[in-house]
Structures are given as C-alpha cells and as structure tokens.
Coordinates of C-alpha atoms and ligand atoms in Angstrom, one line a residue:
M1 CA 0.0 0.0 0.0
A2 CA 2.4 2.6 -1.2
T3 CA 2.2 6.3 -0.5
V4 CA 3.8 8.4 -3.2
L5 CA 4.6 12.0 -3.7
A6 CA 4.2 12.8 -7.4
I7 CA 5.2 15.7 -9.7
E8 CA 3.6 16.5 -13.1
T9 CA 5.3 19.2 -15.3
S10 CA 4.9 17.7 -18.8
C11 CA 3.2 20.8 -20.3
D12 CA 1.6 23.9 -18.8
E13 CA 0.5 22.8 -15.3
T14 CA 2.8 22.5 -12.3
A15 CA 1.2 19.8 -10.2
V16 CA 2.1 18.0 -7.0
A17 CA 0.1 15.3 -5.2
I18 CA 0.4 12.8 -2.5
V19 CA -1.4 9.6 -3.2
N20 CA -1.9 6.4 -1.2
N21 CA -2.7 3.7 -3.8
R22 CA -6.1 4.9 -5.1
N23 CA -6.7 7.6 -2.4
V24 CA -5.7 11.2 -2.9
C25 CA -4.2 12.7 0.2
S26 CA -3.6 16.1 -1.4
S27 CA -3.5 17.4 -5.0
V28 CA -2.2 20.9 -6.0
V29 CA -2.4 22.2 -9.6
A30 CA -0.9 25.5 -10.5
S31 CA -2.1 26.4 -14.0
Q32 CA 0.0 28.4 -16.4
I33 CA -3.0 29.2 -18.7
A34 CA -2.9 32.9 -17.9
L35 CA 0.8 33.1 -18.8
H36 CA 0.4 31.4 -22.2
Q37 CA -3.0 32.9 -23.1
T38 CA -1.4 36.0 -24.6
Y39 CA 0.5 33.9 -27.1
G40 CA -2.5 31.7 -28.0
G41 CA -0.7 28.5 -27.0
V42 CA 2.1 27.1 -24.8
V43 CA 5.5 28.7 -25.1
P44 CA 7.9 25.8 -24.1
E45 CA 10.7 27.9 -22.7
M46 CA 8.3 30.0 -20.6
A47 CA 6.6 26.8 -19.3
S48 CA 9.9 25.5 -18.0
R49 CA 10.8 28.7 -16.2
E50 CA 7.4 28.9 -14.7
H51 CA 7.6 25.3 -13.4
L52 CA 10.9 26.2 -11.8
M53 CA 9.3 29.2 -10.0
T54 CA 6.2 27.3 -8.9
I55 CA 7.4 23.8 -8.0
N56 CA 8.6 24.5 -4.4
P57 CA 5.4 26.3 -3.3
C58 CA 3.4 23.5 -4.8
L59 CA 5.5 20.9 -2.9
E60 CA 5.0 22.7 0.4
K61 CA 1.3 23.1 -0.2
A62 CA 0.8 19.4 -1.1
L63 CA 2.7 18.2 2.0
E64 CA 0.8 20.6 4.2
E65 CA -2.6 19.6 2.9
S66 CA -1.9 15.9 3.2
H67 CA -0.9 16.3 6.9
L68 CA 1.9 13.8 6.2
G69 CA 5.6 14.1 6.6
W70 CA 8.6 12.8 4.6
Q71 CA 8.7 9.7 6.9
D72 CA 5.2 8.7 5.5
I73 CA 6.3 8.8 1.9
D74 CA 7.5 5.5 0.3
G75 CA 8.6 6.9 -3.1
I76 CA 8.9 10.1 -5.2
A77 CA 7.5 10.1 -8.7
A78 CA 7.5 12.4 -11.7
T79 CA 6.2 12.4 -15.3
V80 CA 9.2 11.5 -17.5
A81 CA 7.5 11.1 -20.9
P82 CA 6.0 12.3 -23.2
G83 CA 5.9 16.1 -23.2
L84 CA 8.0 19.2 -23.5
V85 CA 11.6 18.2 -22.7
G86 CA 12.5 21.3 -20.7
A87 CA 9.2 21.1 -18.8
L88 CA 9.6 17.4 -18.1
M89 CA 13.2 18.0 -16.8
M90 CA 12.0 20.4 -14.2
G91 CA 9.7 17.8 -12.5
A92 CA 12.0 14.8 -13.0
T93 CA 15.1 16.6 -11.6
T94 CA 13.1 17.8 -8.6
A95 CA 11.8 14.3 -7.9
K96 CA 15.3 12.7 -8.3
T97 CA 16.8 15.3 -6.0
L98 CA 14.1 14.7 -3.3
S99 CA 14.6 10.9 -3.7
I100 CA 18.3 11.3 -3.0
V101 CA 17.8 13.7 -0.1
H102 CA 15.1 11.6 1.6
H103 CA 16.5 8.2 0.6
K104 CA 13.3 7.1 -1.2
P105 CA 13.0 5.3 -4.5
F106 CA 12.4 7.3 -7.7
I107 CA 9.5 6.3 -10.0
G108 CA 9.2 7.7 -13.5
V109 CA 5.7 7.8 -14.9
H110 CA 4.4 7.9 -18.5
H111 CA 2.0 10.8 -18.8
L112 CA -0.6 8.7 -20.7
E113 CA -0.5 5.9 -18.2
G114 CA -1.3 8.7 -15.6
H115 CA -4.4 9.6 -17.6
I116 CA -5.4 6.0 -17.6
Y117 CA -5.0 5.8 -13.8
A118 CA -7.2 8.8 -13.3
T119 CA -10.0 6.3 -13.8
Y120 CA -9.0 4.4 -10.7
L121 CA -9.1 7.5 -8.6
S122 CA -12.7 8.3 -9.5
D123 CA -13.8 4.7 -9.5
R124 CA -11.8 2.7 -7.0
A125 CA -13.4 -0.6 -8.0
W126 CA -12.5 -0.2 -11.7
N127 CA -9.9 -2.8 -13.0
P128 CA -8.4 -4.0 -16.3
P129 CA -9.1 -5.2 -18.8
F130 CA -10.8 -2.2 -20.5
L131 CA -10.6 0.0 -23.5
C132 CA -9.3 3.5 -22.8
L133 CA -10.1 6.4 -25.1
L134 CA -7.3 8.8 -24.5
V135 CA -8.1 12.3 -25.8
S136 CA -5.8 15.1 -24.8
G137 CA -4.0 18.1 -26.2
G138 CA -1.3 15.9 -27.7
H139 CA -2.9 12.4 -28.1
T140 CA -6.0 10.6 -29.5
S141 CA -5.6 6.9 -28.8
L142 CA -7.6 3.8 -28.2
I143 CA -5.6 1.7 -25.8
W144 CA -6.4 -1.8 -24.7
V145 CA -5.5 -1.7 -21.0
K146 CA -4.6 -5.3 -19.9
D147 CA -2.6 -4.7 -16.7
C148 CA -0.3 -2.2 -15.1
G149 CA 2.3 -1.4 -17.8
V150 CA 0.7 -3.7 -20.3
Y151 CA -1.0 -1.8 -23.2
E152 CA -1.9 -2.4 -26.8
Q153 CA -2.6 0.6 -29.0
L154 CA -5.6 -0.2 -31.3
G155 CA -6.2 3.3 -32.7
A156 CA -4.4 6.7 -33.0
T157 CA -4.7 10.0 -34.8
R158 CA -3.1 10.5 -38.2
D159 CA -2.7 14.2 -37.7
D160 CA -4.0 16.6 -35.0
A161 CA -5.0 15.3 -31.6
A162 CA -8.6 15.9 -30.5
G163 CA -7.6 18.6 -28.0
E164 CA -5.4 20.2 -30.6
A165 CA -8.3 20.4 -33.0
F166 CA -10.4 22.1 -30.3
D167 CA -7.6 24.6 -29.6
K168 CA -7.1 25.4 -33.4
V169 CA -10.8 25.8 -34.2
A170 CA -11.1 28.0 -31.1
R171 CA -8.3 30.2 -32.3
L172 CA -10.0 30.4 -35.7
L173 CA -13.1 31.6 -33.9
N174 CA -11.1 34.0 -31.7
L175 CA -12.3 32.2 -28.5
G176 CA -8.9 32.2 -26.8
Y177 CA -6.7 29.5 -25.2
P178 CA -7.3 26.7 -24.2
G179 CA -10.0 26.2 -26.8
G180 CA -11.8 23.1 -25.5
P181 CA -13.5 24.6 -22.5
A182 CA -14.3 27.8 -24.6
I183 CA -16.0 25.8 -27.4
D184 CA -17.8 23.5 -24.8
R185 CA -19.2 26.6 -23.1
L186 CA -20.3 28.4 -26.3
A187 CA -21.7 25.3 -27.9
K188 CA -24.4 25.1 -25.1
T189 CA -26.2 28.0 -26.8
G190 CA -25.7 26.8 -30.4
N191 CA -27.4 24.4 -32.8
P192 CA -25.2 21.3 -33.4
Q193 CA -27.1 20.6 -36.7
A194 CA -26.5 24.1 -38.1
F195 CA -23.5 23.2 -40.2
P196 CA -22.9 19.6 -41.5
L197 CA -19.2 19.0 -41.2
P198 CA -17.1 16.0 -42.4
E199 CA -16.2 13.4 -39.8
G200 CA -12.4 12.7 -40.0
R201 CA -11.8 9.3 -41.7
V202 CA -8.6 7.6 -42.5
S203 CA -8.5 5.8 -45.9
L204 CA -6.8 2.5 -46.2
P205 CA -4.6 1.6 -49.2
Q206 CA -6.8 -1.4 -50.1
G207 CA -9.9 0.8 -50.0
G208 CA -12.4 1.6 -47.3
Y209 CA -11.5 3.3 -44.0
H210 CA -9.5 2.5 -40.9
P211 CA -12.1 1.6 -38.3
Y212 CA -10.4 3.1 -35.2
D213 CA -7.9 5.7 -36.4
S214 CA -8.9 9.4 -36.4
S215 CA -8.0 12.4 -38.5
F216 CA -9.0 15.9 -37.6
S217 CA -7.2 18.0 -40.2
G218 CA -10.0 17.7 -42.8
L219 CA -12.6 18.8 -40.2
K220 CA -10.4 21.8 -39.2
T221 CA -10.0 22.8 -42.8
A222 CA -13.8 22.5 -43.4
V223 CA -14.4 24.8 -40.4
L224 CA -11.8 27.3 -41.9
R225 CA -13.5 27.3 -45.3
L226 CA -17.0 27.7 -43.7
V227 CA -15.8 30.6 -41.6
Q228 CA -14.2 32.3 -44.7
N229 CA -17.5 31.9 -46.6
L230 CA -19.6 33.2 -43.7
E231 CA -17.2 36.1 -43.3
K232 CA -17.9 37.1 -46.9
E233 CA -21.6 37.4 -46.1
D234 CA -21.3 39.2 -42.8
K235 CA -17.8 39.6 -41.2
N236 CA -19.1 41.0 -38.0
N237 CA -21.9 38.6 -37.2
L238 CA -20.4 35.1 -37.3
P239 CA -22.8 32.5 -35.8
L240 CA -20.1 31.5 -33.3
A241 CA -22.3 29.3 -31.1
D242 CA -23.7 27.3 -34.0
L243 CA -20.1 26.8 -35.4
A244 CA -18.9 25.7 -32.0
A245 CA -21.8 23.3 -31.5
S246 CA -21.5 21.8 -35.0
F247 CA -17.8 21.2 -34.7
Q248 CA -18.1 19.8 -31.2
E249 CA -20.9 17.4 -32.2
T250 CA -18.9 16.2 -35.2
V251 CA -15.8 15.4 -33.0
A252 CA -17.9 13.7 -30.3
R253 CA -19.8 11.6 -32.9
S254 CA -16.6 10.5 -34.7
L255 CA -14.8 9.5 -31.4
T256 CA -17.9 7.7 -30.1
K257 CA -18.4 5.7 -33.3
K258 CA -14.7 4.6 -33.4
T259 CA -14.6 3.8 -29.7
I260 CA -17.8 1.7 -29.7
A261 CA -16.7 -0.1 -32.9
C262 CA -13.4 -1.0 -31.3
A263 CA -14.9 -2.3 -28.1
L264 CA -17.4 -4.4 -30.0
D265 CA -14.9 -5.8 -32.4
Y266 CA -12.5 -6.8 -29.6
G267 CA -15.2 -8.0 -27.2
I268 CA -14.3 -5.4 -24.5
N269 CA -17.2 -4.6 -22.3
S270 CA -15.9 -1.5 -20.5
I271 CA -14.6 1.8 -21.7
A272 CA -12.8 4.5 -19.7
V273 CA -12.0 7.9 -21.1
G274 CA -9.0 10.0 -20.1
G275 CA -7.3 13.3 -21.0
G276 CA -8.5 16.9 -21.2
V277 CA -11.1 16.3 -23.9
A278 CA -12.8 13.7 -21.6
A279 CA -14.1 16.8 -19.9
N280 CA -16.2 17.7 -23.0
S281 CA -19.9 17.6 -22.3
E282 CA -21.0 16.4 -25.7
L283 CA -18.5 13.6 -25.8
R284 CA -19.6 12.5 -22.3
K285 CA -23.2 12.6 -23.4
Q286 CA -22.8 10.7 -26.8
L287 CA -20.4 8.0 -25.5
Q288 CA -22.6 7.3 -22.4
E289 CA -25.7 7.0 -24.6
A290 CA -23.9 4.7 -27.1
G291 CA -22.4 2.6 -24.2
F292 CA -25.9 2.2 -22.7
K293 CA -27.3 1.1 -26.1
H294 CA -24.6 -1.5 -26.6
N295 CA -24.5 -2.7 -23.0
I296 CA -20.9 -1.4 -22.5
K297 CA -19.9 0.2 -19.2
V298 CA -18.6 3.7 -19.8
H299 CA -16.6 5.6 -17.2
F300 CA -15.5 9.3 -17.3
P301 CA -13.3 10.6 -14.5
T302 CA -14.5 13.6 -12.6
L303 CA -13.7 16.8 -14.5
K304 CA -10.7 17.7 -12.3
L305 CA -9.1 14.3 -13.0
C306 CA -9.5 14.6 -16.8
T307 CA -7.1 17.5 -17.2
D308 CA -3.5 17.4 -16.2
N309 CA -2.9 16.7 -12.5
A310 CA -0.3 14.9 -10.3
A311 CA -2.8 12.7 -8.5
M312 CA -3.1 10.4 -11.5
I313 CA 0.7 10.3 -11.8
G314 CA 0.9 9.3 -8.2
C315 CA -1.7 6.6 -8.6
A316 CA 0.2 5.0 -11.5
A317 CA 3.5 5.3 -9.5
A318 CA 2.0 3.7 -6.4
D319 CA 0.9 0.7 -8.5
H320 CA 4.3 0.3 -10.1
L321 CA 6.0 0.7 -6.7
N322 CA 3.8 -2.0 -5.2
R323 CA 5.0 -4.3 -7.9
G324 CA 8.6 -3.5 -7.2
H325 CA 9.1 -1.2 -10.3
T326 CA 11.4 1.7 -9.7
S327 CA 13.5 3.9 -12.0
S328 CA 17.2 4.6 -12.2
L329 CA 18.4 8.1 -11.2
T330 CA 20.1 8.2 -14.6
L331 CA 16.8 7.8 -16.5
N332 CA 16.4 10.6 -19.0
V333 CA 13.2 12.3 -19.9
N334 CA 11.7 11.4 -23.3
S335 CA 9.5 13.7 -25.3
R336 CA 8.0 10.9 -27.5
L337 CA 8.0 7.5 -25.7
S338 CA 5.0 5.3 -26.8
I339 CA 2.7 4.0 -24.1
T340 CA 3.5 0.5 -25.4
D341 CA 7.1 1.0 -24.3
V342 CA 6.2 2.2 -20.8
M343 CA 8.2 -0.6 -19.1
Q344 CA 11.4 0.9 -20.4
I345 CA 11.0 3.5 -17.6
Y346 CA 11.6 0.8 -15.0
R347 CA 14.6 -1.4 -14.1
Ligands
LIG1 O1 -4.9 16.2 -20.8 P1 -4.7 17.7 -20.9 O2 -5.0 18.6 -19.8 O3 -3.2 18.0 -21.4 C1 -2.5 17.2 -22.2 O4 -1.9 16.2 -21.8 O5 -2.5 17.6 -23.5 O6 -5.6 18.2 -22.2 C2 -5.6 19.5 -22.6 C3 -6.5 19.6 -23.8 C4 -6.5 21.0 -24.5 O7 -6.4 20.8 -25.9 C5 -7.9 21.5 -24.1 O8 -8.4 22.4 -25.1 C6 -8.7 20.2 -24.0 O9 -7.9 19.3 -23.4 N1 -9.9 20.3 -23.2 C7 -11.2 20.2 -23.7 C8 -12.1 20.5 -22.6 N2 -11.4 20.8 -21.5 C9 -10.0 20.7 -21.9 N3 -11.6 19.9 -24.9 C10 -12.9 19.8 -25.1 N4 -13.9 20.1 -24.2 C11 -13.5 20.4 -22.9 N5 -14.4 20.7 -22.0
LIG2 ZN1 -2.4 15.2 -20.2

C-alpha cells in the first residue's frame, strides 16, 4: 500500500500530489494558462521557467494539505515522458533530488499511463481489462489496458490530436486558449445541426476506411472554409455558437463511433475515457448513450481528474512501486515515448 509524492510538469500545469494507492491525500495544480494565453498556445521555454518558480510552493502546499511528513512517503514520482523536454526535466530533476535527499525510490511515470490511472481515482473498484479512449492536447488513442504497464494501442490519430483540433478551431473563432473549454461553453447555446461537417476518416490503401484511427485536419480545414464563406456574407456577425456546437458534435460523434466499434470488435465490455477532452460535455453525453445502447460500461473521471494533475501520476506510480518497479536516477526524460514501451522506464 504505497504512499507516493508525485510531480507533473509535462506541459503547462505545475502539479504535485500525495497519493496512497487509489486515495488522494492532497493534490495541488498551478495552471500556467494565464501566462500562455497572450500567445494563443504554450511557449515551451516559458513553461519550463514557470515550473521552476512554482514547484517549491506546490510541494510545500501538497505536504501541508496531506498532513503527512517525509517519513510517511514511500517513493517520489515524476512524469518523465512524453511532453516538452524542458518542462519534463524540471519535474524529473526535482523528484530525483528529493529521492536522494530523503532516501526514497524514484519512480518515473508515462503521462498517458497517468491519464489511464485517473479512472481508478474516480472509481476505486475499476480494474483492467478495459478500453481507454485517451483524448488530450497531444494524443488521441484507443488503448487496450490489460494490466499495469501492459498496453496495446488499437487506434491513433493520423494528424492533429482531438484537443489540438479544439484549440485550433477555437483560435480560428477567436475564442482564446485553451480552446476546448471555450468551445464547450459556447456550444451550449448553439445548434449542433446548423452546419454539417465531415467526420475525419482515414483511408486504407486497399480501399475503405480505418475503423479506429482518427483524423481531424480535414474537419479543421472544413471549419476554416466555412468561416471564410460566412465572413464574406457578414464579417461582424459570425454564428459562433452554431459553429462551436456543430464542430463539437462532429468530433464527439466521430470519437464515439470509433470507440464503440473498437470495443465491440475486440469484445471489450468496459470503456474508460481520459485526458482533457474527456471533460467535453458532448463527448460525455454521446459516449454514455452509445455505451448504454450496446451494453458497454462507460466511465468518465471527474472533471478535475480529466485535465493534467499529479494525483493520476501518483496513482500510477504507487501501482508500479507496489509491484517493485522503480526507476534509475540516470533515467532521461523522453518527449515521445510510446505507451506500449512504458516498461522501459523501470529497471
Ligand atoms: O490532458 P490535458 O489537460 O493536457 C495534455 O496532456 O494535453 O488536455 C488538454 C486539452 C486541451 O487541448 C484542451 O483544449 C482540451 O484538453 N480540453 C477540452 C475540454 N477541456 C479541456 N476539450 C474539449 N472540451 C473540454 N471541456
Ligand atoms: Zn495530459
């Protein structure tokens, strides 16, 4: 029953949490959104500097809120892949230093495995095997979760990730950064049937379409063309809510179709969703409804656990530590490590 202090700095949130297996003792998230908003996206160098400034106050707060001391901590974890290299290094170096100072094992964690483990924090009885739809700012994957560290990737995106598509379309509509929450909010007052848009499909060389892979670049271009045409008619009165609702409905429908098809084809009867886009209200609605129809259990983590946090990293680290998996202090961060290679992190 390991208690782990975990650090997450792979992108634009500085987060520290203390987790005992599937129980969160404390979780602190310092968002850098305000810093990057001016630039319309994350500026990697600024993200690293901000992590450096924020990490110590976050550590202090997490320890204080947990009412625990260093003597209660069994291991120190940090996200080591994938993500922005400079940002990952801030968290990993801090965790390694703490592990040396306090004589505790260091546990590297794969960010996507963290998103998978968010499921266990919001449903403690949930266990593999299940299908995980992982939809974040950098990834859109269908992962067959078989056990701790044992993953098979069944679907991926060929171009933009789902969250990236939300962010790019939001920028096009001048809705600010991050785009997902802005589109979600605006879509509530729009008509999702206002503009028919193409669902991203990936052609196969032998004809037909890949059943589980996604593509969002065509959809993004279709929204761009639509906006350009609408601007010709009336530049100052774009139907923003209808555009947001139509785009969001198309993404949710496309992801729902592929996820359900994949689960049915592989005979998997439970689906968990992870990553920032799992917070999307339309995706939550469509996938829950489709799951109900096909008798497949569908789980969405609570909203706070969908977006980046360190509690999910701590939960994954605790499971690895319980199984004797620890990482070398010479382990480097890796911007691109695949989830199927996650065991490379451990010795
Ligand atoms: O998992 P996450 O916090 O960070 C990464 O690992 O990438 O995901 C961030 C992404 C952003 O692209 C953001 O626009 C999107 O998740 N997002 C949403 C919503 N909330 C966050 N997308 C759609 N609807 C939302 N409600
Ligand atoms: Zn993430």
